[in-house]
mmCIF file of C-alpha atoms and ligand atoms in Angstrom:
data_model
loop_
_atom_site.group_PDB
_atom_site.id
_atom_site.type_symbol
_atom_site.label_atom_id
_atom_site.label_comp_id
_atom_site.label_asym_id
_atom_site.label_seq_id
_atom_site.Cartn_x
_atom_site.Cartn_y
_atom_site.Cartn_z
ATOM 1 C CA MET H 1 11.579 13.362 4.878
ATOM 2 C CA LYS H 2 11.734 14.070 1.151
ATOM 3 C CA LEU H 3 8.602 15.969 0.127
ATOM 4 C CA ILE H 4 7.536 16.229 -3.531
ATOM 5 C CA ILE H 5 4.594 18.347 -4.505
ATOM 6 C CA THR H 6 3.349 18.026 -8.045
ATOM 7 C CA GLU H 7 0.730 19.299 -10.380
ATOM 8 C CA PRO H 8 -2.147 16.694 -10.328
ATOM 9 C CA ARG H 9 -1.325 15.617 -13.917
ATOM 10 C CA ASP H 10 2.337 14.841 -12.912
ATOM 11 C CA PHE H 11 1.528 12.922 -9.785
ATOM 12 C CA ASP H 12 1.521 9.348 -11.209
ATOM 13 C CA ALA H 13 4.785 9.953 -13.173
ATOM 14 C CA ALA H 14 6.487 11.341 -10.027
ATOM 15 C CA ALA H 15 5.496 8.313 -8.015
ATOM 16 C CA ALA H 16 6.607 5.963 -10.776
ATOM 17 C CA ARG H 17 9.951 7.750 -11.009
ATOM 18 C CA GLU H 18 10.687 6.935 -7.343
ATOM 19 C CA ILE H 19 10.016 3.265 -7.982
ATOM 20 C CA VAL H 20 11.994 3.211 -11.227
ATOM 21 C CA GLU H 21 14.958 4.750 -9.385
ATOM 22 C CA GLN H 22 14.592 2.121 -6.632
ATOM 23 C CA ILE H 23 14.575 -0.689 -9.058
ATOM 24 C CA ALA H 24 17.570 0.803 -10.988
ATOM 25 C CA GLN H 25 19.496 0.788 -7.722
ATOM 26 C CA LYS H 26 18.366 -2.618 -6.656
ATOM 27 C CA PRO H 27 16.854 -4.818 -9.413
ATOM 28 C CA ASP H 28 15.715 -7.391 -6.862
ATOM 29 C CA THR H 29 13.736 -4.770 -4.926
ATOM 30 C CA VAL H 30 11.044 -6.051 -2.510
ATOM 31 C CA LEU H 31 8.217 -3.651 -3.375
ATOM 32 C CA GLY H 32 5.252 -3.261 -1.073
ATOM 33 C CA THR H 33 2.090 -2.135 -2.909
ATOM 34 C CA ALA H 34 -1.254 -0.739 -1.906
ATOM 35 C CA THR H 35 -4.499 -0.834 -3.832
ATOM 36 C CA GLY H 36 -6.857 2.117 -3.638
ATOM 37 C CA ASN H 37 -7.781 4.946 -6.010
ATOM 38 C CA THR H 38 -4.453 6.778 -5.292
ATOM 39 C CA THR H 39 -2.225 4.065 -6.770
ATOM 40 C CA ILE H 40 -4.242 3.229 -9.859
ATOM 41 C CA GLY H 41 -2.393 5.778 -12.001
ATOM 42 C CA LEU H 42 0.963 4.759 -10.603
ATOM 43 C CA HIS H 43 0.439 1.177 -11.587
ATOM 44 C CA ARG H 44 -0.763 2.310 -15.031
ATOM 45 C CA GLU H 45 2.470 4.384 -15.329
ATOM 46 C CA LEU H 46 4.624 1.370 -14.328
ATOM 47 C CA VAL H 47 2.907 -0.779 -16.984
ATOM 48 C CA ARG H 48 3.589 1.943 -19.523
ATOM 49 C CA LEU H 49 7.173 2.136 -18.597
ATOM 50 C CA HIS H 50 7.496 -1.635 -18.692
ATOM 51 C CA HIS H 51 6.150 -1.860 -22.265
ATOM 52 C CA GLY H 52 7.682 1.333 -23.654
ATOM 53 C CA GLY H 53 10.549 2.412 -21.344
ATOM 54 C CA GLY H 54 12.445 -0.707 -20.700
ATOM 55 C CA LEU H 55 11.381 -1.080 -16.972
ATOM 56 C CA ASP H 56 12.337 -4.692 -16.090
ATOM 57 C CA LEU H 57 10.612 -6.143 -13.070
ATOM 58 C CA ALA H 58 11.899 -9.720 -13.561
ATOM 59 C CA LYS H 59 13.726 -9.699 -10.219
ATOM 60 C CA VAL H 60 11.237 -7.638 -8.191
ATOM 61 C CA THR H 61 9.147 -9.155 -5.389
ATOM 62 C CA LEU H 62 5.711 -7.629 -4.863
ATOM 63 C CA CYS H 63 4.256 -7.670 -1.329
ATOM 64 C CA GLN H 64 0.667 -6.493 -0.970
ATOM 65 C CA ILE H 65 -0.003 -4.436 2.162
ATOM 66 C CA ASP H 66 -3.487 -5.907 2.890
ATOM 67 C CA GLU H 67 -6.291 -8.124 1.794
ATOM 68 C CA TYR H 68 -9.879 -8.772 2.850
ATOM 69 C CA VAL H 69 -10.564 -12.009 4.740
ATOM 70 C CA GLY H 70 -13.014 -14.559 3.260
ATOM 71 C CA LEU H 71 -13.270 -13.546 -0.351
ATOM 72 C CA PRO H 72 -13.024 -16.332 -2.941
ATOM 73 C CA PRO H 73 -10.063 -16.099 -5.355
ATOM 74 C CA GLY H 74 -10.790 -13.656 -8.204
ATOM 75 C CA HIS H 75 -13.514 -11.796 -6.331
ATOM 76 C CA ALA H 76 -13.770 -8.287 -7.882
ATOM 77 C CA ALA H 77 -13.415 -6.557 -4.501
ATOM 78 C CA SER H 78 -10.203 -8.220 -3.497
ATOM 79 C CA CYS H 79 -6.948 -6.480 -3.451
ATOM 80 C CA CYS H 80 -5.388 -9.416 -5.240
ATOM 81 C CA THR H 81 -7.808 -9.077 -8.164
ATOM 82 C CA ARG H 82 -7.126 -5.332 -8.356
ATOM 83 C CA ILE H 83 -3.331 -5.556 -8.254
ATOM 84 C CA ASN H 84 -3.496 -8.342 -10.844
ATOM 85 C CA GLU H 85 -5.686 -6.302 -13.119
ATOM 86 C CA GLN H 86 -3.794 -3.105 -12.592
ATOM 87 C CA LEU H 87 -0.177 -4.327 -12.606
ATOM 88 C CA LEU H 88 0.700 -7.999 -12.373
ATOM 89 C CA SER H 89 -1.061 -9.200 -15.522
ATOM 90 C CA HIS H 90 0.808 -6.577 -17.573
ATOM 91 C CA VAL H 91 4.449 -6.824 -16.305
ATOM 92 C CA ASN H 92 7.053 -9.478 -15.860
ATOM 93 C CA ILE H 93 6.926 -9.982 -12.054
ATOM 94 C CA ALA H 94 7.252 -13.737 -11.572
ATOM 95 C CA PRO H 95 4.265 -15.426 -9.843
ATOM 96 C CA GLU H 96 6.652 -16.960 -7.289
ATOM 97 C CA ASN H 97 7.751 -13.377 -6.399
ATOM 98 C CA VAL H 98 4.274 -12.257 -5.387
ATOM 99 C CA VAL H 99 3.476 -12.299 -1.684
ATOM 100 C CA PHE H 100 -0.027 -11.776 -0.433
ATOM 101 C CA PRO H 101 -1.488 -11.853 3.100
ATOM 102 C CA HIS H 102 -4.084 -14.328 2.052
ATOM 103 C CA ASP H 103 -4.444 -18.072 1.880
ATOM 104 C CA ALA H 104 -8.002 -19.413 2.084
ATOM 105 C CA ALA H 105 -6.590 -22.834 3.145
ATOM 106 C CA ARG H 106 -4.910 -21.554 6.277
ATOM 107 C CA SER H 107 -6.035 -19.805 9.463
ATOM 108 C CA PRO H 108 -5.625 -16.017 9.574
ATOM 109 C CA GLU H 109 -2.993 -16.406 12.336
ATOM 110 C CA ASP H 110 -1.038 -18.740 10.097
ATOM 111 C CA VAL H 111 -1.381 -16.408 7.163
ATOM 112 C CA CYS H 112 -0.042 -13.547 9.219
ATOM 113 C CA ARG H 113 2.930 -15.511 10.560
ATOM 114 C CA ARG H 114 3.866 -16.839 7.124
ATOM 115 C CA PHE H 115 3.515 -13.403 5.523
ATOM 116 C CA GLU H 116 5.953 -11.873 8.013
ATOM 117 C CA GLN H 117 8.195 -14.818 7.466
ATOM 118 C CA SER H 118 8.155 -14.406 3.663
ATOM 119 C CA ILE H 119 9.118 -10.739 4.070
ATOM 120 C CA ARG H 120 11.985 -11.653 6.363
ATOM 121 C CA THR H 121 13.212 -14.409 4.054
ATOM 122 C CA ARG H 122 13.376 -11.941 1.224
ATOM 123 C CA GLY H 123 15.517 -9.576 3.266
ATOM 124 C CA GLY H 124 12.682 -7.187 4.262
ATOM 125 C CA ILE H 125 10.698 -4.688 2.180
ATOM 126 C CA ASP H 126 12.891 -2.223 0.284
ATOM 127 C CA CYS H 127 10.197 0.219 -0.593
ATOM 128 C CA GLN H 128 6.664 0.231 0.726
ATOM 129 C CA VAL H 129 4.005 2.348 -1.075
ATOM 130 C CA VAL H 130 1.234 3.517 1.263
ATOM 131 C CA GLY H 131 -1.896 5.385 0.560
ATOM 132 C CA ILE H 132 -3.673 7.244 3.365
ATOM 133 C CA GLY H 133 -7.291 7.369 4.544
ATOM 134 C CA GLU H 134 -8.990 10.486 5.611
ATOM 135 C CA ASN H 135 -8.642 9.367 9.260
ATOM 136 C CA GLY H 136 -4.935 8.639 8.804
ATOM 137 C CA HIS H 137 -5.195 4.830 8.374
ATOM 138 C CA ILE H 138 -2.453 3.043 6.437
ATOM 139 C CA GLY H 139 -3.220 -0.427 5.199
ATOM 140 C CA PHE H 140 -6.133 -1.513 7.415
ATOM 141 C CA ASN H 141 -4.387 0.043 10.421
ATOM 142 C CA GLU H 142 -7.206 2.203 11.771
ATOM 143 C CA PRO H 143 -6.783 4.832 14.520
ATOM 144 C CA GLY H 144 -5.852 3.149 17.816
ATOM 145 C CA THR H 145 -3.777 0.407 16.316
ATOM 146 C CA PRO H 146 -0.633 -0.014 18.366
ATOM 147 C CA PHE H 147 2.636 0.982 16.636
ATOM 148 C CA GLU H 148 4.155 -2.369 17.667
ATOM 149 C CA ALA H 149 1.619 -4.368 15.661
ATOM 150 C CA THR H 150 2.998 -6.684 12.942
ATOM 151 C CA THR H 151 0.880 -8.366 10.303
ATOM 152 C CA HIS H 152 -2.572 -9.072 11.937
ATOM 153 C CA MET H 153 -6.236 -9.485 11.318
ATOM 154 C CA ALA H 154 -8.041 -6.210 11.736
ATOM 155 C CA LEU H 155 -11.757 -5.340 11.935
ATOM 156 C CA LEU H 156 -12.726 -3.272 8.869
ATOM 157 C CA SER H 157 -13.880 0.207 9.565
ATOM 158 C CA ALA H 158 -17.340 1.216 8.273
ATOM 159 C CA ARG H 159 -15.488 3.311 5.641
ATOM 160 C CA ALA H 160 -13.325 0.393 4.512
ATOM 161 C CA ALA H 161 -16.367 -1.849 4.279
ATOM 162 C CA GLY H 162 -18.311 0.914 2.520
ATOM 163 C CA ALA H 163 -15.541 1.352 -0.077
ATOM 164 C CA ILE H 164 -16.112 -2.168 -1.391
ATOM 165 C CA ALA H 165 -19.954 -2.335 -0.761
ATOM 166 C CA ARG H 166 -20.784 -1.949 -4.555
ATOM 167 C CA TRP H 167 -19.350 -5.359 -5.279
ATOM 168 C CA PHE H 168 -21.763 -7.145 -2.910
ATOM 169 C CA ALA H 169 -25.510 -7.821 -3.388
ATOM 170 C CA ALA H 170 -26.150 -7.652 0.385
ATOM 171 C CA GLN H 171 -24.662 -5.973 3.338
ATOM 172 C CA ALA H 172 -24.199 -9.248 5.092
ATOM 173 C CA GLU H 173 -21.794 -10.488 2.383
ATOM 174 C CA ILE H 174 -19.258 -7.623 2.823
ATOM 175 C CA PRO H 175 -16.098 -8.922 4.667
ATOM 176 C CA ARG H 176 -15.765 -7.678 8.215
ATOM 177 C CA GLU H 177 -12.098 -8.315 8.589
ATOM 178 C CA GLY H 178 -8.930 -7.850 6.638
ATOM 179 C CA ILE H 179 -5.340 -8.952 7.106
ATOM 180 C CA THR H 180 -2.898 -6.089 7.064
ATOM 181 C CA MET H 181 0.764 -5.403 7.452
ATOM 182 C CA GLY H 182 1.100 -3.932 10.833
ATOM 183 C CA ILE H 183 2.574 -0.517 11.555
ATOM 184 C CA LYS H 184 5.799 -2.113 12.730
ATOM 185 C CA THR H 185 5.996 -4.173 9.524
ATOM 186 C CA ILE H 186 5.580 -0.940 7.506
ATOM 187 C CA MET H 187 8.149 0.903 9.674
ATOM 188 C CA LEU H 188 10.709 -1.882 9.148
ATOM 189 C CA SER H 189 10.595 -1.208 5.408
ATOM 190 C CA LYS H 190 13.851 0.376 4.298
ATOM 191 C CA LYS H 191 11.919 3.182 2.454
ATOM 192 C CA VAL H 192 8.281 4.347 2.703
ATOM 193 C CA LEU H 193 6.638 6.119 -0.215
ATOM 194 C CA LEU H 194 3.525 7.931 1.131
ATOM 195 C CA LEU H 195 1.165 9.056 -1.662
ATOM 196 C CA ALA H 196 -1.832 11.270 -1.444
ATOM 197 C CA LYS H 197 -3.827 13.210 -3.952
ATOM 198 C CA GLY H 198 -6.914 15.362 -3.892
ATOM 199 C CA ALA H 199 -8.303 18.026 -1.581
ATOM 200 C CA ASP H 200 -9.991 15.473 0.636
ATOM 201 C CA LYS H 201 -6.539 14.410 1.857
ATOM 202 C CA ALA H 202 -5.254 17.888 2.695
ATOM 203 C CA ASP H 203 -6.184 17.946 6.363
ATOM 204 C CA ILE H 204 -5.047 14.472 7.243
ATOM 205 C CA ILE H 205 -1.816 15.031 5.329
ATOM 206 C CA HIS H 206 -1.130 18.107 7.452
ATOM 207 C CA ARG H 207 -1.901 16.310 10.688
ATOM 208 C CA SER H 208 0.116 13.201 9.695
ATOM 209 C CA LEU H 209 3.229 15.059 8.674
ATOM 210 C CA PHE H 210 3.199 17.947 11.169
ATOM 211 C CA GLY H 211 0.946 17.004 14.056
ATOM 212 C CA PRO H 212 1.799 14.955 17.115
ATOM 213 C CA VAL H 213 2.943 11.390 16.437
ATOM 214 C CA SER H 214 0.003 9.379 18.008
ATOM 215 C CA THR H 215 -1.890 6.219 17.435
ATOM 216 C CA ASP H 216 -4.965 8.493 16.885
ATOM 217 C CA VAL H 217 -3.446 9.231 13.429
ATOM 218 C CA PRO H 218 -1.719 6.054 12.303
ATOM 219 C CA ALA H 219 0.198 7.736 9.448
ATOM 220 C CA SER H 220 1.823 10.119 11.915
ATOM 221 C CA VAL H 221 4.231 7.345 12.841
ATOM 222 C CA LEU H 222 5.834 7.787 9.417
ATOM 223 C CA GLN H 223 7.380 11.041 10.731
ATOM 224 C CA LEU H 224 9.780 8.643 12.612
ATOM 225 C CA HIS H 225 10.786 6.797 9.516
ATOM 226 C CA PRO H 226 14.357 7.580 8.523
ATOM 227 C CA GLN H 227 13.700 7.173 4.727
ATOM 228 C CA MET H 228 10.311 8.598 4.034
ATOM 229 C CA VAL H 229 9.320 10.035 0.601
ATOM 230 C CA VAL H 230 6.034 11.844 0.398
ATOM 231 C CA ILE H 231 4.434 12.660 -2.925
ATOM 232 C CA LEU H 232 1.394 14.895 -2.955
ATOM 233 C CA ASP H 233 -0.468 16.608 -5.649
ATOM 234 C CA GLN H 234 -1.139 20.314 -5.016
ATOM 235 C CA PRO H 235 -4.725 19.871 -3.673
ATOM 236 C CA ALA H 236 -3.460 17.351 -1.118
ATOM 237 C CA ALA H 237 -0.627 19.687 -0.112
ATOM 238 C CA ALA H 238 -2.968 22.668 0.289
ATOM 239 C CA ARG H 239 -2.484 22.887 4.091
ATOM 240 C CA ILE H 240 1.367 22.694 4.046
HETATM 241 C C1 F6R B 1 -5.433 -0.183 0.172
HETATM 242 C C2 F6R B 1 -4.952 0.366 1.416
HETATM 243 C C3 F6R B 1 -5.678 1.562 2.041
HETATM 244 C C4 F6R B 1 -5.639 2.745 1.023
HETATM 245 C C5 F6R B 1 -6.244 3.980 1.724
HETATM 246 C C6 F6R B 1 -6.379 5.107 0.688
HETATM 247 O O1 F6R B 1 -4.556 -1.392 -0.126
HETATM 248 O O2 F6R B 1 -4.011 -0.106 2.038
HETATM 249 O O3 F6R B 1 -5.108 1.890 3.223
HETATM 250 O O4 F6R B 1 -4.310 3.087 0.721
HETATM 251 O O5 F6R B 1 -7.558 3.656 2.166
HETATM 252 O O6 F6R B 1 -7.330 4.774 -0.214
HETATM 253 P P1 F6R B 1 -7.502 5.673 -1.606
HETATM 254 O O7 F6R B 1 -6.162 5.603 -2.310
HETATM 255 O O8 F6R B 1 -8.630 4.890 -2.292
HETATM 256 O O9 F6R B 1 -7.792 7.010 -1.143
#
């Protein structure tokens, strides 16, 4: 495990540096992305480097880790909308090189199968970025998810549903399910970049990196990954 601890103001640049190095080594990198608060600044930094620093993403494939089930295209809450707004609409990743676990015209089972197939066809994920929930979830893999799970439909936790509640007029409209890369899918990535910032993540980061490897804390499985890079800001690293 490579552990990088930064000042909060340097966090996004440190995360972007890992991705820039990855793309320099392999311009046709298959990059797994996550959407949450943690990665907003990373995406901003990648856009900045694309416009001002010569970062070329023309050969990169983007695979989004998860998506809510049942949202219409362009819905403000969807991961697709967020990654489009934060990254894709500002950089030169080709539309045919964007892989999402979403297709309203297909059954969820078919979406999962085709998503796994797309990853395999592209030679696997080279670098998967993951954020972490305060209970240790990664993607929509909540505590209890088997480590052998590949891409699947998962019930959203109350927390995950609550995080998008502001975009819905009524509770009943909030999606109850999401499609997520499974833990096995994430573990098969050649490299995993775990990002966490803020004091709220300090306990779970300590448990995930140094506690027992257990499905009770999904992120703890990353201890077993041979190429794991962890970037924390100082508040998130407070218990290390
Ligand atoms: C989002 C995702 C989630 C987040 C996690 C952390 O695509 O996969 O697992 O990474 O919930 O969220 P933030 O970054 O908002 O703390």
